[in-house]
mmCIF file of C-alpha atoms in Angstrom:
data_model
loop_
_atom_site.group_PDB
_atom_site.id
_atom_site.type_symbol
_atom_site.label_atom_id
_atom_site.label_comp_id
_atom_site.label_asym_id
_atom_site.label_seq_id
_atom_site.Cartn_x
_atom_site.Cartn_y
_atom_site.Cartn_z
ATOM 1 C CA MET A 264 5.676 10.338 10.181
ATOM 2 C CA ASN A 265 7.559 13.498 10.976
ATOM 3 C CA SER A 266 9.083 14.737 14.205
ATOM 4 C CA VAL A 267 11.629 17.202 15.452
ATOM 5 C CA SER A 268 15.309 16.361 15.270
ATOM 6 C CA ARG A 269 17.098 15.693 18.541
ATOM 7 C CA PRO A 270 20.619 14.688 19.506
ATOM 8 C CA THR A 271 21.396 11.090 18.590
ATOM 9 C CA SER A 272 22.363 8.451 21.139
ATOM 10 C CA GLN A 273 25.979 7.374 21.538
ATOM 11 C CA MET A 274 27.506 4.018 20.650
ATOM 12 C CA PRO A 275 27.973 1.928 23.818
ATOM 13 C CA SER A 276 31.401 0.632 24.758
ATOM 14 C CA PHE A 277 32.255 -2.818 23.427
ATOM 15 C CA ASP A 278 32.274 -4.280 26.940
ATOM 16 C CA VAL A 279 28.780 -2.962 27.736
ATOM 17 C CA TRP A 280 27.355 -4.090 24.380
ATOM 18 C CA ASN A 281 29.013 -7.501 24.689
ATOM 19 C CA ALA A 282 27.568 -8.027 28.176
ATOM 20 C CA ALA A 283 24.073 -7.074 27.029
ATOM 21 C CA LEU A 284 24.292 -9.447 24.053
ATOM 22 C CA ALA A 285 25.491 -12.259 26.302
ATOM 23 C CA GLN A 286 22.498 -11.714 28.589
ATOM 24 C CA ALA A 287 20.128 -11.849 25.632
ATOM 25 C CA ALA A 288 21.785 -14.990 24.223
ATOM 26 C CA ASN A 289 21.617 -16.715 27.602
ATOM 27 C CA ALA A 290 17.887 -15.913 27.790
ATOM 28 C CA ILE A 291 17.009 -17.576 24.449
ATOM 29 C CA GLY A 292 14.133 -19.975 25.008
ATOM 30 C CA SER A 293 12.904 -18.221 28.142
ATOM 31 C CA ARG A 294 10.345 -15.476 28.787
ATOM 32 C CA ALA A 295 13.235 -13.187 29.725
ATOM 33 C CA PHE A 296 14.592 -13.074 26.162
ATOM 34 C CA PRO A 297 12.486 -10.214 24.677
ATOM 35 C CA ASP A 298 13.315 -7.873 27.563
ATOM 36 C CA ALA A 299 17.001 -8.789 27.414
ATOM 37 C CA LEU A 300 17.110 -8.200 23.651
ATOM 38 C CA ALA A 301 15.270 -4.888 24.008
ATOM 39 C CA ALA A 302 17.727 -3.758 26.681
ATOM 40 C CA ALA A 303 20.655 -4.508 24.368
ATOM 41 C CA LEU A 304 19.053 -2.700 21.424
ATOM 42 C CA ARG A 305 18.293 0.384 23.526
ATOM 43 C CA LEU A 306 22.038 0.757 23.973
ATOM 44 C CA LEU A 307 22.221 1.407 20.221
ATOM 45 C CA ALA A 308 19.108 3.577 19.860
ATOM 46 C CA PRO A 309 16.356 4.363 22.370
ATOM 47 C CA PHE A 310 12.782 3.358 21.486
ATOM 48 C CA GLN A 311 9.454 3.189 23.287
ATOM 49 C CA MET A 312 7.971 -0.085 22.030
ATOM 50 C CA MET A 313 9.050 -3.481 20.740
ATOM 51 C CA ASN A 314 6.467 -5.802 19.192
ATOM 52 C CA GLY A 315 6.164 -8.289 16.372
ATOM 53 C CA PHE A 316 4.031 -10.439 14.088
ATOM 54 C CA ILE A 317 4.443 -13.745 12.231
ATOM 55 C CA TYR A 318 3.415 -14.273 8.595
ATOM 56 C CA SER A 319 2.693 -17.679 7.088
ATOM 57 C CA PRO A 320 3.562 -18.741 3.528
ATOM 58 C CA ASP A 321 -0.164 -18.809 2.642
ATOM 59 C CA GLY A 322 -0.805 -15.213 3.733
ATOM 60 C CA HIS A 323 -1.938 -15.325 7.374
ATOM 61 C CA ALA A 324 -0.667 -13.143 10.225
ATOM 62 C CA PHE A 325 -0.193 -14.155 13.858
ATOM 63 C CA ASP A 326 1.014 -12.719 17.138
ATOM 64 C CA LEU A 327 4.775 -12.989 17.715
ATOM 65 C CA TYR A 328 5.364 -10.617 20.617
ATOM 66 C CA ASN A 329 2.912 -7.916 21.662
ATOM 67 C CA GLU A 330 2.952 -8.238 25.435
ATOM 68 C CA LYS A 331 3.975 -4.621 26.013
ATOM 69 C CA ILE A 332 2.276 -2.857 23.133
ATOM 70 C CA VAL A 333 1.528 0.778 23.954
ATOM 71 C CA ALA A 334 -2.226 0.716 23.175
ATOM 72 C CA GLU A 335 -5.318 -1.354 23.805
ATOM 73 C CA ARG A 336 -4.688 -4.772 22.273
ATOM 74 C CA SER A 337 -8.172 -5.114 20.767
ATOM 75 C CA LEU A 338 -7.685 -1.852 18.854
ATOM 76 C CA ILE A 339 -4.281 -2.683 17.443
ATOM 77 C CA VAL A 340 -3.257 -6.338 17.502
ATOM 78 C CA ASP A 341 -6.646 -7.982 16.978
ATOM 79 C CA ARG A 342 -7.654 -5.607 14.183
ATOM 80 C CA TYR A 343 -4.264 -6.059 12.521
ATOM 81 C CA LEU A 344 -4.494 -9.847 12.656
ATOM 82 C CA ALA A 345 -8.101 -9.791 11.425
ATOM 83 C CA GLY A 346 -6.943 -8.534 8.041
ATOM 84 C CA ALA A 347 -5.456 -5.033 8.202
ATOM 85 C CA PHE A 348 -1.956 -6.558 7.999
ATOM 86 C CA VAL A 349 -2.350 -6.891 4.221
ATOM 87 C CA LEU A 350 -1.893 -3.095 4.050
ATOM 88 C CA ASP A 351 1.292 -3.079 6.149
ATOM 89 C CA PRO A 352 4.393 -2.062 4.122
ATOM 90 C CA PHE A 353 6.407 -4.510 6.232
ATOM 91 C CA TYR A 354 4.126 -7.336 5.027
ATOM 92 C CA ASP A 355 4.733 -6.378 1.412
ATOM 93 C CA ALA A 356 8.474 -6.180 2.069
ATOM 94 C CA ILE A 357 8.814 -9.671 3.537
ATOM 95 C CA ARG A 358 6.627 -11.188 0.795
ATOM 96 C CA ALA A 359 9.060 -9.770 -1.757
ATOM 97 C CA ASP A 360 12.163 -10.786 0.220
ATOM 98 C CA GLY A 361 12.107 -12.889 3.374
ATOM 99 C CA GLY A 362 15.849 -12.607 3.958
ATOM 100 C CA ALA A 363 17.221 -11.616 7.361
ATOM 101 C CA ARG A 364 17.760 -7.856 7.424
ATOM 102 C CA MET A 365 16.506 -4.579 8.883
ATOM 103 C CA ILE A 366 13.724 -2.641 7.156
ATOM 104 C CA VAL A 367 12.733 0.976 7.805
ATOM 105 C CA MET A 368 9.085 1.945 7.471
ATOM 106 C CA ARG A 369 9.648 5.429 6.101
ATOM 107 C CA GLU A 370 11.968 4.044 3.401
ATOM 108 C CA ILE A 371 9.501 1.513 1.994
ATOM 109 C CA ALA A 372 6.040 3.001 2.665
ATOM 110 C CA PRO A 373 4.044 4.309 -0.362
ATOM 111 C CA ASP A 374 4.003 8.056 -0.932
ATOM 112 C CA ASP A 375 0.513 8.631 0.548
ATOM 113 C CA PHE A 376 0.838 6.083 3.350
ATOM 114 C CA ALA A 377 0.354 8.682 6.101
ATOM 115 C CA GLN A 378 -2.999 9.674 4.548
ATOM 116 C CA THR A 379 -4.450 6.143 4.576
ATOM 117 C CA GLU A 380 -7.211 4.892 6.831
ATOM 118 C CA TYR A 381 -4.872 2.070 7.880
ATOM 119 C CA PHE A 382 -2.312 4.620 9.062
ATOM 120 C CA ARG A 383 -4.979 6.575 10.947
ATOM 121 C CA LEU A 384 -6.279 3.496 12.735
ATOM 122 C CA HIS A 385 -3.014 1.676 13.385
ATOM 123 C CA TYR A 386 -0.386 4.373 13.792
ATOM 124 C CA ALA A 387 -2.462 7.196 15.232
ATOM 125 C CA THR A 388 -3.851 4.860 17.903
ATOM 126 C CA THR A 389 -0.411 3.653 18.979
ATOM 127 C CA GLU A 390 1.107 7.122 18.424
ATOM 128 C CA ILE A 391 3.949 5.498 16.470
ATOM 129 C CA ILE A 392 5.952 8.159 14.637
ATOM 130 C CA ASP A 393 8.803 5.963 13.349
ATOM 131 C CA GLU A 394 9.359 2.215 13.052
ATOM 132 C CA ILE A 395 12.064 -0.225 12.015
ATOM 133 C CA GLY A 396 11.798 -4.004 11.755
ATOM 134 C CA PHE A 397 14.092 -7.005 11.902
ATOM 135 C CA VAL A 398 13.105 -9.865 9.566
ATOM 136 C CA LEU A 399 13.296 -13.282 11.232
ATOM 137 C CA ALA A 400 13.237 -16.609 9.356
ATOM 138 C CA LEU A 401 11.232 -19.253 11.260
ATOM 139 C CA GLU A 402 10.554 -22.929 10.542
ATOM 140 C CA THR A 403 8.477 -24.217 7.599
ATOM 141 C CA GLY A 404 8.659 -20.956 5.662
ATOM 142 C CA TYR A 405 7.147 -18.681 8.282
ATOM 143 C CA ILE A 406 8.640 -15.191 8.561
ATOM 144 C CA ALA A 407 8.397 -12.759 11.467
ATOM 145 C CA VAL A 408 9.065 -9.053 11.808
ATOM 146 C CA LEU A 409 10.201 -7.770 15.191
ATOM 147 C CA SER A 410 9.621 -4.016 15.284
ATOM 148 C CA LEU A 411 11.144 -1.176 17.279
ATOM 149 C CA SER A 412 9.000 1.962 17.402
ATOM 150 C CA ARG A 413 9.308 5.512 18.584
ATOM 151 C CA THR A 414 6.064 7.014 19.783
ATOM 152 C CA GLY A 415 4.476 10.272 20.884
ATOM 153 C CA ASN A 416 6.858 13.230 21.004
ATOM 154 C CA ALA A 417 10.031 11.210 20.479
ATOM 155 C CA ALA A 418 12.375 12.097 17.641
ATOM 156 C CA LEU A 419 12.595 10.012 14.496
ATOM 157 C CA PHE A 420 15.438 7.495 14.378
ATOM 158 C CA SER A 421 18.460 9.480 13.185
ATOM 159 C CA GLU A 422 20.734 8.286 10.398
ATOM 160 C CA GLU A 423 23.305 7.416 13.063
ATOM 161 C CA ASP A 424 20.673 5.403 14.974
ATOM 162 C CA LEU A 425 19.729 3.532 11.807
ATOM 163 C CA GLN A 426 23.346 2.829 10.922
ATOM 164 C CA ARG A 427 24.047 1.326 14.349
ATOM 165 C CA LEU A 428 20.896 -0.809 14.207
ATOM 166 C CA ARG A 429 21.691 -1.939 10.654
ATOM 167 C CA SER A 430 25.190 -2.935 11.760
ATOM 168 C CA ALA A 431 23.659 -5.194 14.401
ATOM 169 C CA ALA A 432 20.784 -6.428 12.222
ATOM 170 C CA LEU A 433 22.124 -9.848 11.204
ATOM 171 C CA LEU A 434 23.034 -10.634 14.803
ATOM 172 C CA VAL A 435 19.616 -9.476 16.057
ATOM 173 C CA CYS A 436 17.897 -11.551 13.366
ATOM 174 C CA ALA A 437 19.946 -14.614 14.301
ATOM 175 C CA LEU A 438 19.092 -14.284 18.001
ATOM 176 C CA GLY A 439 15.420 -13.622 17.313
ATOM 177 C CA SER A 440 15.144 -16.500 14.868
ATOM 178 C CA ARG A 441 16.769 -18.870 17.346
ATOM 179 C CA HIS A 442 14.358 -17.840 20.132
ATOM 180 C CA TRP A 443 11.129 -17.872 18.072
ATOM 181 C CA PHE A 444 12.091 -20.475 15.427
ATOM 182 C CA HIS A 445 9.584 -23.153 16.502
ATOM 183 C CA VAL A 446 6.755 -20.883 17.625
ATOM 184 C CA SER A 447 4.762 -21.381 14.410
ATOM 185 C CA GLY A 448 4.796 -25.153 14.922
ATOM 186 C CA LEU A 449 3.730 -24.890 18.563
ATOM 187 C CA SER A 450 0.870 -22.407 18.233
ATOM 188 C CA LEU A 451 -2.681 -23.753 18.177
ATOM 189 C CA GLU A 452 -3.760 -20.363 16.828
ATOM 190 C CA ILE A 453 -1.620 -20.931 13.748
ATOM 191 C CA LYS A 454 -2.727 -24.547 13.301
ATOM 192 C CA ASN A 455 -6.407 -23.554 13.482
ATOM 193 C CA ALA A 456 -6.125 -20.421 11.345
ATOM 194 C CA THR A 457 -9.149 -19.119 9.479
ATOM 195 C CA PRO A 458 -8.795 -18.271 5.761
ATOM 196 C CA ALA A 459 -6.538 -15.291 5.090
ATOM 197 C CA ALA A 460 -8.103 -11.908 4.386
ATOM 198 C CA ARG A 461 -8.661 -11.131 0.692
ATOM 199 C CA ILE A 462 -9.528 -7.910 -1.069
ATOM 200 C CA GLU A 463 -12.235 -8.948 -3.507
ATOM 201 C CA HIS A 464 -15.654 -7.774 -4.722
ATOM 202 C CA PRO A 465 -18.018 -9.225 -7.373
ATOM 203 C CA LEU A 466 -18.574 -5.832 -9.035
ATOM 204 C CA LEU A 467 -14.889 -5.099 -9.632
ATOM 205 C CA THR A 468 -12.540 -6.382 -12.308
ATOM 206 C CA LYS A 469 -9.130 -7.883 -11.491
ATOM 207 C CA ARG A 470 -7.452 -4.602 -12.487
ATOM 208 C CA GLU A 471 -9.858 -2.578 -10.312
ATOM 209 C CA LEU A 472 -9.191 -4.838 -7.313
ATOM 210 C CA GLU A 473 -5.462 -4.342 -7.892
ATOM 211 C CA ILE A 474 -6.021 -0.575 -7.838
ATOM 212 C CA VAL A 475 -8.177 -0.806 -4.692
ATOM 213 C CA THR A 476 -5.400 -2.707 -2.935
ATOM 214 C CA LEU A 477 -2.784 -0.121 -3.900
ATOM 215 C CA ILE A 478 -5.061 2.770 -2.874
ATOM 216 C CA LEU A 479 -5.617 1.191 0.543
ATOM 217 C CA LYS A 480 -1.860 0.693 0.926
ATOM 218 C CA GLY A 481 -1.238 4.398 0.380
ATOM 219 C CA HIS A 482 -0.275 4.872 -3.252
ATOM 220 C CA SER A 483 -1.168 8.235 -4.789
ATOM 221 C CA ASN A 484 -2.487 8.441 -8.358
ATOM 222 C CA LEU A 485 1.029 9.191 -9.597
ATOM 223 C CA SER A 486 2.443 6.230 -7.684
ATOM 224 C CA LEU A 487 -0.355 3.995 -8.969
ATOM 225 C CA ALA A 488 0.431 5.062 -12.517
ATOM 226 C CA ALA A 489 4.117 4.221 -12.048
ATOM 227 C CA VAL A 490 3.490 0.840 -10.400
ATOM 228 C CA LEU A 491 0.888 -0.261 -12.951
ATOM 229 C CA GLU A 492 2.576 1.403 -15.942
ATOM 230 C CA LEU A 493 -0.549 3.419 -16.739
ATOM 231 C CA SER A 494 -1.063 7.111 -17.410
ATOM 232 C CA PRO A 495 -2.233 9.244 -14.462
ATOM 233 C CA ASN A 496 -5.424 10.042 -16.372
ATOM 234 C CA THR A 497 -6.176 6.332 -16.830
ATOM 235 C CA VAL A 498 -5.690 5.795 -13.102
ATOM 236 C CA LYS A 499 -8.112 8.644 -12.340
ATOM 237 C CA VAL A 500 -10.720 7.069 -14.640
ATOM 238 C CA HIS A 501 -10.316 3.685 -12.939
ATOM 239 C CA ARG A 502 -10.605 5.286 -9.533
ATOM 240 C CA ARG A 503 -13.810 7.121 -10.441
ATOM 241 C CA GLN A 504 -15.300 3.921 -11.862
ATOM 242 C CA ILE A 505 -14.419 1.975 -8.705
ATOM 243 C CA TYR A 506 -16.009 4.552 -6.412
ATOM 244 C CA SER A 507 -19.074 4.725 -8.665
ATOM 245 C CA LYS A 508 -19.522 0.937 -8.751
ATOM 246 C CA LEU A 509 -19.210 0.732 -4.971
ATOM 247 C CA ASN A 510 -21.336 3.851 -4.364
ATOM 248 C CA ILE A 511 -18.702 5.443 -2.127
ATOM 249 C CA SER A 512 -16.841 8.747 -2.153
ATOM 250 C CA SER A 513 -13.848 8.390 0.192
ATOM 251 C CA GLN A 514 -10.943 6.137 1.091
ATOM 252 C CA ALA A 515 -12.400 5.731 4.590
ATOM 253 C CA GLU A 516 -15.507 4.161 3.038
ATOM 254 C CA LEU A 517 -13.299 1.998 0.855
ATOM 255 C CA PHE A 518 -11.406 0.764 3.914
ATOM 256 C CA ARG A 519 -14.604 0.002 5.841
ATOM 257 C CA LEU A 520 -16.042 -1.869 2.869
ATOM 258 C CA PHE A 521 -13.076 -4.229 2.514
ATOM 259 C CA LEU A 522 -11.355 -4.301 5.920
ATOM 260 C CA ALA A 523 -13.792 -3.103 8.580
#
């Protein structure tokens, strides 16, 4: 997720920012809210796409806001909701801590994330080159992440961009939570959810399935060794055994086997 550096945007005047926030607050509960919130946030840092997903306490994912996603929905949203979300670093982050805050993809993603099949299918298709998310607390333990993404030839979010967005994060989370708070209780899709995706296989041990999950999420052998408190050589042995048991030779095959 690399791009060229470009001049950062400037902080808006207090009057302009205040007016944009007031417009967003007044739109809470209406279809105009997402656009009003996006307009306010673009005053702090330009971005090309805003979208979001909801996560249930029992490990499901649902659509929060993807009306203007920059890609074919069936390729991105539907595939994500069908199970690929379990590989999303944002999903791991909110499972560890569902508190309102801003999270930055490049700060939390595993070291080999950009080499994963998930990255190729999800990020390459949308042309996302940088992404931040606001964590929203919804009713009955549901959590949402509302993401801002830069795509194509845009620059990465600068440190100044990130600082401005972080400064506004608690306010953005409060507004977003207020607007979407009851959506999980109103959605028939959520009420009629199918069982959550699981990474499992009868030929693999619990430890091997743990390693498969971390490989698919983008952890290198060195990162795997650190996370699991194993030696790098032990990780390599496990990895060879997994591939041998499954009769595969690449991470792409591994991805297709578990999350096609």
